Coordinates of C-alpha atoms and ligand atoms in Angstrom, one line a residue:
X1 CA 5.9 -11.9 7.0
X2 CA 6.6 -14.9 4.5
X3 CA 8.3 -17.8 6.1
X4 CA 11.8 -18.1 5.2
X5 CA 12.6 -20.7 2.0
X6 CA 15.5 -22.4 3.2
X7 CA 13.5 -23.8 7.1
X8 CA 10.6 -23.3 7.2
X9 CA 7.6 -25.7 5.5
X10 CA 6.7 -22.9 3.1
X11 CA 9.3 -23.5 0.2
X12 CA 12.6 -25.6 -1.0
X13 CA 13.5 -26.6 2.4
X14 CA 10.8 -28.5 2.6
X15 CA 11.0 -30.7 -0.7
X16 CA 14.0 -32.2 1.1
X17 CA 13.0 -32.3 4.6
X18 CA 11.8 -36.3 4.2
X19 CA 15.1 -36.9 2.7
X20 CA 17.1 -34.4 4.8
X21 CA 15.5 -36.6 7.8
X22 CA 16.3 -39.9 6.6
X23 CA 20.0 -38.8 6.0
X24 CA 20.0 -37.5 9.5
X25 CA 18.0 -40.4 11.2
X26 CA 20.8 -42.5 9.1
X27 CA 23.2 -40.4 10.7
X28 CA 22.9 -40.4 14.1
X29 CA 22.4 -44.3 14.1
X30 CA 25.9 -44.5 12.6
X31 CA 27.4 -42.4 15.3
X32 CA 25.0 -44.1 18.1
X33 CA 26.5 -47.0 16.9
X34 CA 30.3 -46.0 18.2
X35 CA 29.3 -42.8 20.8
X36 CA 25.9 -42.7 22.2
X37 CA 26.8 -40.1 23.6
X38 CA 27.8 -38.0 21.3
X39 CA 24.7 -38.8 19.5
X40 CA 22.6 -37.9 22.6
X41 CA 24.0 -34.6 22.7
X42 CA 23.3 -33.8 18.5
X43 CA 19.7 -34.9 19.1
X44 CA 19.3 -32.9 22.2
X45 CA 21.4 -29.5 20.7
X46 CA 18.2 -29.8 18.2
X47 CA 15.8 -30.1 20.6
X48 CA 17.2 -26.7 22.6
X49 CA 17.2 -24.9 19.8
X50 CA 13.7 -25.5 18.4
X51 CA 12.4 -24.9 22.1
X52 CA 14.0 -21.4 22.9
X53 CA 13.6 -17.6 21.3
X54 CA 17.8 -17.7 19.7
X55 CA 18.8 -13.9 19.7
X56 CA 22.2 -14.6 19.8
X57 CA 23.6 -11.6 17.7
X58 CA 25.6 -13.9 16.0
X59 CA 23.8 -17.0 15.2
X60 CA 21.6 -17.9 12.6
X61 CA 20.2 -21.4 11.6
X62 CA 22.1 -22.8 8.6
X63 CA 19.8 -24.9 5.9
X64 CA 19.9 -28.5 5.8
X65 CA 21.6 -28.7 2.7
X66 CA 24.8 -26.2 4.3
X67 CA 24.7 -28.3 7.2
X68 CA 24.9 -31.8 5.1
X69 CA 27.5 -30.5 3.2
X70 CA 30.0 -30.8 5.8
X71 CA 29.3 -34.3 6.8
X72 CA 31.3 -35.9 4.2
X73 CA 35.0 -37.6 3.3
X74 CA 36.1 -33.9 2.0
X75 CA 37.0 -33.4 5.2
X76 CA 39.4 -36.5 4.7
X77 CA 41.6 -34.6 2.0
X78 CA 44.7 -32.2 2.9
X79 CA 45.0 -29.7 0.4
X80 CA 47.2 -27.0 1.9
X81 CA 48.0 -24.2 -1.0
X82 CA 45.7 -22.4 -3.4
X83 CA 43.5 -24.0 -6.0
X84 CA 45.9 -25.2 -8.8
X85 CA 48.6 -24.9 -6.2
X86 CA 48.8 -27.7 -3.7
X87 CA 51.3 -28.7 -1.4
X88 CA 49.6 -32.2 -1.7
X89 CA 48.5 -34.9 -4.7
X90 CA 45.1 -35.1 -5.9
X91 CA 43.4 -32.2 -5.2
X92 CA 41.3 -31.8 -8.0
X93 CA 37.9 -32.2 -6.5
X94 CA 39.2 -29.6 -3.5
X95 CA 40.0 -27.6 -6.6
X96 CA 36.8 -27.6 -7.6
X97 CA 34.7 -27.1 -4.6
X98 CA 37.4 -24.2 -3.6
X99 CA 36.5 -22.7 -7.2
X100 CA 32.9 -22.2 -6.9
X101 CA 32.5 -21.4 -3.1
X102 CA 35.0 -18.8 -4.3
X103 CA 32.7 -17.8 -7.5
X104 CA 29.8 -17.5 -5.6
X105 CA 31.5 -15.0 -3.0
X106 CA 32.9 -12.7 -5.9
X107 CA 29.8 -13.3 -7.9
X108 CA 27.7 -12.2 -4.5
X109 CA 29.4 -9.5 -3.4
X110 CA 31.6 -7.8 -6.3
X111 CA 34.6 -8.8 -5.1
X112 CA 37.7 -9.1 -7.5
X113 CA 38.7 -11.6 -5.6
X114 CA 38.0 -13.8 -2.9
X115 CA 39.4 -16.8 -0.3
X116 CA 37.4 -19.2 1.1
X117 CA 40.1 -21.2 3.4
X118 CA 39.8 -19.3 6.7
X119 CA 38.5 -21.7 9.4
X120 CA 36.8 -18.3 11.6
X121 CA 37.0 -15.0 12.0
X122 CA 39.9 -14.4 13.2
X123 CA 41.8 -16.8 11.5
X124 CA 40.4 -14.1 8.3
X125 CA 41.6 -11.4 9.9
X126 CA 44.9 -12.9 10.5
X127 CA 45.0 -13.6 7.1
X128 CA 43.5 -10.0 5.9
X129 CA 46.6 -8.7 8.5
X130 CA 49.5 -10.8 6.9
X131 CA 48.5 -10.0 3.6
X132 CA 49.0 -6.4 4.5
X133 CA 52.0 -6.4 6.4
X134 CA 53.3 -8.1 3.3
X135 CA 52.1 -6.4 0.6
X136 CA 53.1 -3.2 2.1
X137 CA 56.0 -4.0 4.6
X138 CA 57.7 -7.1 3.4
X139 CA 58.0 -6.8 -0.5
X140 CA 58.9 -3.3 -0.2
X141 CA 61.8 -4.7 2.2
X142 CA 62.6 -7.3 0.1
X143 CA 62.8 -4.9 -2.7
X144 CA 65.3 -2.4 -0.9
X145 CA 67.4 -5.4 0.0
X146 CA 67.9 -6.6 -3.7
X147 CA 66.5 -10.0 -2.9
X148 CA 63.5 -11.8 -4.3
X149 CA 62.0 -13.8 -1.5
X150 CA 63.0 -13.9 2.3
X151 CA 64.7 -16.9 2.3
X152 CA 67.7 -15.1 0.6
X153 CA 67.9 -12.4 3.4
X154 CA 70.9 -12.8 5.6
X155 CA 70.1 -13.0 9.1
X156 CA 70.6 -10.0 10.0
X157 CA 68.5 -7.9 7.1
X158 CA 65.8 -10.6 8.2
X159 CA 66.1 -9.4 11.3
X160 CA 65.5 -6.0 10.9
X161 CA 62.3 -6.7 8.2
X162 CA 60.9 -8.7 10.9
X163 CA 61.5 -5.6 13.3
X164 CA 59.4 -3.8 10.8
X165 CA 56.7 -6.1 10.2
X166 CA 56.0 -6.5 13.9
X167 CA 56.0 -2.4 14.6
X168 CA 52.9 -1.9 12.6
X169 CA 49.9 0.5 13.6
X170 CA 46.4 -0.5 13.4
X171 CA 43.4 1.9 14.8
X172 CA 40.5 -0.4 15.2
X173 CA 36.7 0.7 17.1
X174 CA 36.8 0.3 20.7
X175 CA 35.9 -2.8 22.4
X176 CA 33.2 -0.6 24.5
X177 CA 31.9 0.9 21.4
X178 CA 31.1 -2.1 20.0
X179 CA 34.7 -2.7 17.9
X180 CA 35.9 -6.8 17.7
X181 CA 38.8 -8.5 20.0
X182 CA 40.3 -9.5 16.5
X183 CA 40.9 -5.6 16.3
X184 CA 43.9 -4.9 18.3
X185 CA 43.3 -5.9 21.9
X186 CA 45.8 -7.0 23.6
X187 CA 44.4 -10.5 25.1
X188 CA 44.2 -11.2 21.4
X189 CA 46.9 -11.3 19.2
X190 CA 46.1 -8.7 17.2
X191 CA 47.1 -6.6 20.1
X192 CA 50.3 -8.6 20.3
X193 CA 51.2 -7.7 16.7
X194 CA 50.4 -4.4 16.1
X195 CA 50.9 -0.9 18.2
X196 CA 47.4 -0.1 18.0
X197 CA 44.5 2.9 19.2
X198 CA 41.3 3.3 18.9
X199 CA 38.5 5.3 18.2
X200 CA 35.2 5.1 19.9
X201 CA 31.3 6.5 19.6
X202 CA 30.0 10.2 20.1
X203 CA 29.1 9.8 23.5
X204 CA 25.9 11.9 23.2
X205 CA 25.1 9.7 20.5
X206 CA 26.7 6.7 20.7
X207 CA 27.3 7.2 16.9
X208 CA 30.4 6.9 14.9
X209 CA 31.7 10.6 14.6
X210 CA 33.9 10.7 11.0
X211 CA 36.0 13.5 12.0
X212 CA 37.1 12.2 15.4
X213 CA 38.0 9.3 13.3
X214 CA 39.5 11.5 11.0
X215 CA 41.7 13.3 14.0
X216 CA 42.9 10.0 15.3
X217 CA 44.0 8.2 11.9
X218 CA 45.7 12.1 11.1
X219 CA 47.8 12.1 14.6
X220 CA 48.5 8.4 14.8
X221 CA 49.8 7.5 10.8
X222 CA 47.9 3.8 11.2
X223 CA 49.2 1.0 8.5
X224 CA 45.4 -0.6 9.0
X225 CA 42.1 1.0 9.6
X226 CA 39.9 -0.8 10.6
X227 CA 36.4 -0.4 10.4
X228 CA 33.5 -3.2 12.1
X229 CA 31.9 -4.3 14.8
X230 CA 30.0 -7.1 16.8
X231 CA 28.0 -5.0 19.2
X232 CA 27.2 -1.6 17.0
X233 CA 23.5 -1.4 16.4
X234 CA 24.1 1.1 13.4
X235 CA 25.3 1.4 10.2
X236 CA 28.8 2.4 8.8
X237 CA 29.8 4.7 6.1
X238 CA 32.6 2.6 4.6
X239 CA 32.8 5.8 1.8
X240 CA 34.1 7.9 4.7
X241 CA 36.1 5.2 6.0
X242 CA 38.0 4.8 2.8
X243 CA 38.6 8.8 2.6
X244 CA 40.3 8.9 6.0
X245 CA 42.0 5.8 5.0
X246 CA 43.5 7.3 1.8
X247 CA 44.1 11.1 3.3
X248 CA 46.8 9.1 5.9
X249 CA 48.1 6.5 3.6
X250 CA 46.4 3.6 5.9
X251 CA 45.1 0.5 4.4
X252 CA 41.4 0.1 5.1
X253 CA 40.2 -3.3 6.2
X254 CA 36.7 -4.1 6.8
X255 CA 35.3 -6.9 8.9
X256 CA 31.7 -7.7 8.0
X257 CA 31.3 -10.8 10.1
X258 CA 28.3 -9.0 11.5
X259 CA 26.4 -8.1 9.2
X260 CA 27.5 -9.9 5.9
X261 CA 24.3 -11.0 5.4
X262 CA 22.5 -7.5 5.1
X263 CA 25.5 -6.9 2.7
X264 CA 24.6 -10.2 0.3
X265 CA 21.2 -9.0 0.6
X266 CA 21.3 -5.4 -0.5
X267 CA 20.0 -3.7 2.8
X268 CA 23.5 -2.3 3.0
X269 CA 24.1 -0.8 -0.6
X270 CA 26.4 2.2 -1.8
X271 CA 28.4 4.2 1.1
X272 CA 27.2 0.7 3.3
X273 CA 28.5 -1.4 1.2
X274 CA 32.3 -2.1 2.6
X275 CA 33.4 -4.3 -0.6
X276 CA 33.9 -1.6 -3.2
X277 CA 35.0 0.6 -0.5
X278 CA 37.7 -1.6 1.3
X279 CA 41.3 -2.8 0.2
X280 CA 40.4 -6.2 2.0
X281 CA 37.0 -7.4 3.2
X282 CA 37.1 -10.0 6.3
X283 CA 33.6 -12.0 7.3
X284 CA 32.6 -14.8 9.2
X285 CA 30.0 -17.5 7.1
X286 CA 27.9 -18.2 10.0
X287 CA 26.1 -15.3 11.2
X288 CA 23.6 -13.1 9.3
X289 CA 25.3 -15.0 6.2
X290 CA 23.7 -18.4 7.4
X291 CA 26.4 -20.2 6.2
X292 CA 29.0 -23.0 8.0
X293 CA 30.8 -21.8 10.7
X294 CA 33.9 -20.5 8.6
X295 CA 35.8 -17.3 7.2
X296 CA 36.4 -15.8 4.2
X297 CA 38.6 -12.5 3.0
X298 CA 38.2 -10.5 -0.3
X299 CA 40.4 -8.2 -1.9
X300 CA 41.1 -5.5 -4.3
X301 CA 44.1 -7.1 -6.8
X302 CA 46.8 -5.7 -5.2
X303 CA 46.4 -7.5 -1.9
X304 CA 44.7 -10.6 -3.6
X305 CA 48.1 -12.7 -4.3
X306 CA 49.4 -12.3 -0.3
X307 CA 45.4 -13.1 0.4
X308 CA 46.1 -16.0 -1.6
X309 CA 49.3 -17.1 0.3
X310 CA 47.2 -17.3 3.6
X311 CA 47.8 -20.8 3.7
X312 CA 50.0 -22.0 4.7
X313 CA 51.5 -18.4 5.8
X314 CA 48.9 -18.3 8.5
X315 CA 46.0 -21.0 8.3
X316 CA 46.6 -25.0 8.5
X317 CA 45.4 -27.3 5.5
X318 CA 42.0 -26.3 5.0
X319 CA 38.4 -27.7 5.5
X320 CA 37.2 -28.8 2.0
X321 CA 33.7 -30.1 3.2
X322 CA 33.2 -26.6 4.8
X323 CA 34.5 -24.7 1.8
X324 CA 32.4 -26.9 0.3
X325 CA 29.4 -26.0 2.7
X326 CA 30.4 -22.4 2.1
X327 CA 29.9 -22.6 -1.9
X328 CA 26.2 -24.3 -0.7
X329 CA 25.6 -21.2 1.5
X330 CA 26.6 -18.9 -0.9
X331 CA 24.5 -20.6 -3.4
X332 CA 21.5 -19.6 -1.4
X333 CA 22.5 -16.1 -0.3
X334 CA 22.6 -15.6 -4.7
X335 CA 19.1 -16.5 -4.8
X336 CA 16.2 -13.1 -4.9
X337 CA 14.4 -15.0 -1.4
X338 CA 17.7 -14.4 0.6
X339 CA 17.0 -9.8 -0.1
X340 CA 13.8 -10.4 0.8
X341 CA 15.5 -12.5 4.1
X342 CA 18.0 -9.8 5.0
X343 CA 15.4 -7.0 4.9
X344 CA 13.3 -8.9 7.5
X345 CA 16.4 -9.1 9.5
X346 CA 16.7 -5.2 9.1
X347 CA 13.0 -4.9 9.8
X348 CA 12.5 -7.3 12.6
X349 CA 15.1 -5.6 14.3
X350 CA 13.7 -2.2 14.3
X351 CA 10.4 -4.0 15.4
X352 CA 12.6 -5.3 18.7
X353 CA 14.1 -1.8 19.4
X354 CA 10.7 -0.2 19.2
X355 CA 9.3 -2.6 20.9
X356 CA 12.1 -2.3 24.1
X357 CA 11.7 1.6 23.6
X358 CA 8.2 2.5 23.8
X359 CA 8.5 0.1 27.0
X360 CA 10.8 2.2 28.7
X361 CA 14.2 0.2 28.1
X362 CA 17.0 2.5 27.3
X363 CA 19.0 1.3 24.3
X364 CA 22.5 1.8 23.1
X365 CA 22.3 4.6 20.5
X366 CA 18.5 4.9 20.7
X367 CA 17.4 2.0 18.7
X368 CA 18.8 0.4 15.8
X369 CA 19.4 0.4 11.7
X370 CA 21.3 -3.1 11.3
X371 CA 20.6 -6.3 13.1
X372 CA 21.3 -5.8 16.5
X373 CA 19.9 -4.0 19.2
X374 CA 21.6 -3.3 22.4
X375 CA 19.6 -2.8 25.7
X376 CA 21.3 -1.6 29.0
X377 CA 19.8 -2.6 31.8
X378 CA 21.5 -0.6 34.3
X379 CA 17.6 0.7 34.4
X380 CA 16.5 -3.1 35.5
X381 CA 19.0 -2.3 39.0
X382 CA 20.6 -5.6 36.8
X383 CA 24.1 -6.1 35.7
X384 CA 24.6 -8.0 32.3
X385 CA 25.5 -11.5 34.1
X386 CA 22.4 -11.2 36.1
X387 CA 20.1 -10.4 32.8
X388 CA 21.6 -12.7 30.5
X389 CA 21.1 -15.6 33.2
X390 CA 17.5 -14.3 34.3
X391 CA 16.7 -14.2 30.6
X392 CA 17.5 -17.8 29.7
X393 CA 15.9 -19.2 32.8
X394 CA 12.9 -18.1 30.5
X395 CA 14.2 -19.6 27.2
X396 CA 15.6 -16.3 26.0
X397 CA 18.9 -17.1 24.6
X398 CA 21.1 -14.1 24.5
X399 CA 24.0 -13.0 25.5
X400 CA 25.6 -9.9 27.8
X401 CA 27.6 -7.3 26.7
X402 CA 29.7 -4.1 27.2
X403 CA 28.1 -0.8 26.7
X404 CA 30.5 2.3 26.0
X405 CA 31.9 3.1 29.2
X406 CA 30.5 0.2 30.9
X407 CA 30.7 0.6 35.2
X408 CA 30.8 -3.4 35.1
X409 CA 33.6 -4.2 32.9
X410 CA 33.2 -7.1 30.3
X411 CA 33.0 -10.2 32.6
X412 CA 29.8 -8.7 34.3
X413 CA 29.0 -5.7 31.3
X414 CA 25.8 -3.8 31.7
X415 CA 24.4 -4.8 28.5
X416 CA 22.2 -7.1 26.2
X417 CA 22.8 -8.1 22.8
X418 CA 20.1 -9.1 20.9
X419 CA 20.0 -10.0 17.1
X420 CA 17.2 -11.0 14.8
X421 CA 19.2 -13.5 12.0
X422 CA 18.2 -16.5 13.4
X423 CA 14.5 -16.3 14.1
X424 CA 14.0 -14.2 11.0
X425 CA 15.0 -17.4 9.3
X426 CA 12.1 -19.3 11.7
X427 CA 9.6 -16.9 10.5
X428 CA 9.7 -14.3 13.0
X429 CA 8.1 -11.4 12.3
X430 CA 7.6 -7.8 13.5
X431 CA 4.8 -8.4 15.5
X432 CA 6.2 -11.7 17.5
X433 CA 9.5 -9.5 17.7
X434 CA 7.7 -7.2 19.5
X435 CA 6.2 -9.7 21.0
X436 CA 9.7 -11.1 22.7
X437 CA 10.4 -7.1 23.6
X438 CA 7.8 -7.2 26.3
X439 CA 8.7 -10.8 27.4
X440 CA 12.1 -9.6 28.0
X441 CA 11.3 -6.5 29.7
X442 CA 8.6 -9.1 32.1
X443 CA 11.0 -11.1 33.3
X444 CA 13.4 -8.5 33.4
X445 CA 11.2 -6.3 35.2
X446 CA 10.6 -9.2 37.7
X447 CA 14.5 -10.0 38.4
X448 CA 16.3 -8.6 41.3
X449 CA 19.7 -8.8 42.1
X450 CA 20.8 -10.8 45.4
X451 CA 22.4 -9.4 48.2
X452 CA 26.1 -10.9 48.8
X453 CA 27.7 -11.1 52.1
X454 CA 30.3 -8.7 50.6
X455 CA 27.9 -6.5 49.0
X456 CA 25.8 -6.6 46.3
X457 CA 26.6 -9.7 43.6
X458 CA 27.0 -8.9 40.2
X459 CA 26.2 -12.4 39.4
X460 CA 23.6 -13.7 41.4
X461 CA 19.8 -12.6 41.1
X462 CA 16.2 -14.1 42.0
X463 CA 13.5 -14.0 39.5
X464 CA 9.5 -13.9 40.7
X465 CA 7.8 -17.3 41.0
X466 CA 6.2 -17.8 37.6
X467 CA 7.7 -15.2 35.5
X468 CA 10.2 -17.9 34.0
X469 CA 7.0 -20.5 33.2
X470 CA 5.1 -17.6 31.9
X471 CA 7.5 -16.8 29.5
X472 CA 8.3 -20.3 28.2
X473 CA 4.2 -20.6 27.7
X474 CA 4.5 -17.6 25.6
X475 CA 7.6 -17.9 23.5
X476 CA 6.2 -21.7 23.2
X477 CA 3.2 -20.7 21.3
X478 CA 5.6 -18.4 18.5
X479 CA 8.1 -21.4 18.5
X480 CA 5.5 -23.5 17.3
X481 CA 4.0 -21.4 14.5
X482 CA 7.3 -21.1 13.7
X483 CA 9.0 -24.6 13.6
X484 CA 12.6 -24.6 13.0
X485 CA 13.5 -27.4 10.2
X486 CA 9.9 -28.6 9.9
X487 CA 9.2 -31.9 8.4
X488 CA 12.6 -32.8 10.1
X489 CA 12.2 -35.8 12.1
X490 CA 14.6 -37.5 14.2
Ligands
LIG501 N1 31.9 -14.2 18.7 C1 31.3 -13.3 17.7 C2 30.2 -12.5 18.2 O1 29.4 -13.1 19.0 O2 30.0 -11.4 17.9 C3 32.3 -12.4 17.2 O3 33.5 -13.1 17.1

């Protein structure tokens, strides 16, 4: 395994880490200076996350030069609109940052077009939604009434086009399955906007079955298909998506959050690549991307001018030093080292589910071809809750999860998600990954749940003396032939 270019001592990140230190040691003087605290709490957020094993599905480690990025007086500038388009003087420098972070992305992924504002995930799929809804609802409307924008609608036509807009259908994966909140639920408000169903896995499988997905888009006429997922340890055929899509008239919107990174870094290619497949492409920056905490949407031409409306139709003035961070990031995903990155990711993961498997541990589809690997532990007598906690008294930073049909609901779940992004990027590789398999299934293996007065406690567990230290002793030893941000001193 070659250490990763960006953190670890091996390459570029470290002919800035004596600078990248200096500006940070500068820093958090500055802020000691007006809230110790806050201070206190960077230094010791760094300090966690060198000293535990992050397999946070969803998290990654973002190079010092991302996370600089964001530390500067960009972030003092309003600059609601689209570049050249401001609802504000003197936006030329957001102009420019907003131009390349949105280069890079289209340059990266073969997009037509791409927007850079959203703030998160959901705010991209809110945007990705809205651009829909008026695309294919609103100027149609608009059209019928005679009348050019919706300011010129009497109250009563607006009335009935917002009737319309807000009676859409969306079918979306299942939250059990492994689909996103963002996706229709109804404690989001997705599910507030749109009349939605859902399709779920094989349940032999656990795999995506096409033609069920077929039957459900053919008997329920969705606006928006939706195809994604946080907690899916497979790949997706975004071809076959796009057919089902297109025999029912639906829209197809993919969210990549999860695994934009494998995308950028062409382990997802052809039929699993969504962005010449989709009408509009949602992602998050910040997870296998390795970017600043952010969204982004991309779109075929004929959604890209609502895309482009997103703000202010949906999203408040937006972040210039993270756009700005987001060009940065985007930068590195460009570069050849970032394939060679995302197909560690890949590989380190199928190192983890092999590793869980030929120890016993059942797993969520039977192992894994993306980034993720779900375990259910229902075989540990543990619930989720009781796993996830048990886990990070040893320094194993995950967190639980639903399995399909899960007997413990979400609070409690019966699952663990684990994802390789982040300590691929320390260096991981297959052998420490399997490595942390039989660390978790130790200390799993030595939890047990505690009796409750009422029962037994889906939250409460006991964990044998010494199984928590002996863990820490061995993740301690990887962690430091691994060092995240070395040469980084505080
Ligand atoms: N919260 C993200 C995750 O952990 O998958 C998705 O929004």
């Amino acid at each position: 395994m070659t250490a990763d270019p960006l953190t670890s001592s091996a390459a570029p990140g470290a002919e800035y880490a004596g600078t990248a230190s200096a500006a940070y040691r500068s820093a958090l003087e500055v802020i000691e200076s007006v809230e110790p605290r806050i201070a206190a709490a960077t230094r010791q957020e760094l300090a966690d996350q060198r000293d535990s094993l992050k397999l946070i599905a969803s998290e990654n480690y973002a190079s010092p030069a991302v996370l600089l990025t964001m530390g500067t007086w960009l972030s003092d500038k309003y600059a609601e609109g689209t570049i050249g388009h401001r609802f504000y003087a003197a936006c030329q420098n957001v102009d420019t940052v907003e131009s390349i972070a949105a280069e890079h992305a289209r340059e990266l992924f073969g997009a037509p077009y791409a927007y850079v504002q959203p703030h998160s995930g959901i705010d991209a799929n809110l945007v990705a939604f809205w651009a829909i809804l008026a695309t294919r609802i609103e100027a149609p409307g608009l059209a019928e009434l005679g009348a050019k924008h919706v300011n010129d609608l009497s109250e009563q036509d607006w009335e009935s086009l917002r009737n319309k807009l807000g009676n859409q259908r969306l079918l979306g994966m299942s939250l059990d399955t492994g689909g996103h909140l963002t996706h229709g639920f109804r404690p989001n408000i997705s599910g507030k906007m749109f009349h939605q169903r859902s399709y779920g896995t094989d349940p032999q499988t656990g795999l995506i079955d096409y033609s069920a997905v077929a039957a459900a888009a053919r008997e329920f006429k969705p606006l928006i298909l939706v195809a994604g997922y946080s907690a899916y340890p497979r790949r997706v055929n975004f071809a076959k998506m796009r057919e089902i899509a297109d025999e029912v008239g639906a829209t197809l919107l993919v969210d990549m959050a999860h695994f934009a990174g494998l995308v950028a870094g062409k382990v997802f290619t052809g039929d699993e690549d969504p962005v010449p497949h989709a009408h509009v492409t949602t992602t998050t920056t910040h997870k296998s991307l390795r970017g600043p905490r952010g969204g982004m949407v991309m779109a075929t031409e004929e959604y890209a001018p609502a895309v482009d409306k997103g703000c202010p139709m949906v999203l408040g003035g937006p972040l210039s030093h993270v756009m700005a961070a987001k060009a940065v990031a985007l930068a590195e995903a460009r570069r050849p080292e970032f394939q060679t990155y995302a197909q560690n990711v890949a590989d380190n993961a199928k190192s983890l589910a092999e590793g869980f498997l030929k120890r016993g541990a059942n797993l969520v589809t039977g192992g894994t071809d993306n980034h993720i690997v779900l375990l259910d532990v229902q075989s540990f007598g543990l619930t989720g809750r009781q796993a996830e906690s048990a886990l990070l008294d040893a320094g194993i930073v995950t967190n639980r999860n639903s399995i399909p049909n899960d007997p413990n609901g979400a609070w409690y779940s019966s699952g663990i998600r684990f994802g390789t992004p982040a300590l691929t990027t320390r260096g991981f590789g297959a052998d420490e990954f399997d490595r942390v398999a039989e660390l978790v299934v130790e200390v799993l293996n030595n939890t047990t749940p505690t009796q409750a007065s009422s029962g037994p406690s889906k939250a409460k567990y006991t964990i044998a003396d010494g199984t928590a230290a002996r863990a820490h002793a061995a993740s301690a030893d990887m962690l430091a032939a691994n060092p995240l941000y070395p040469g980084l001193t505080l």
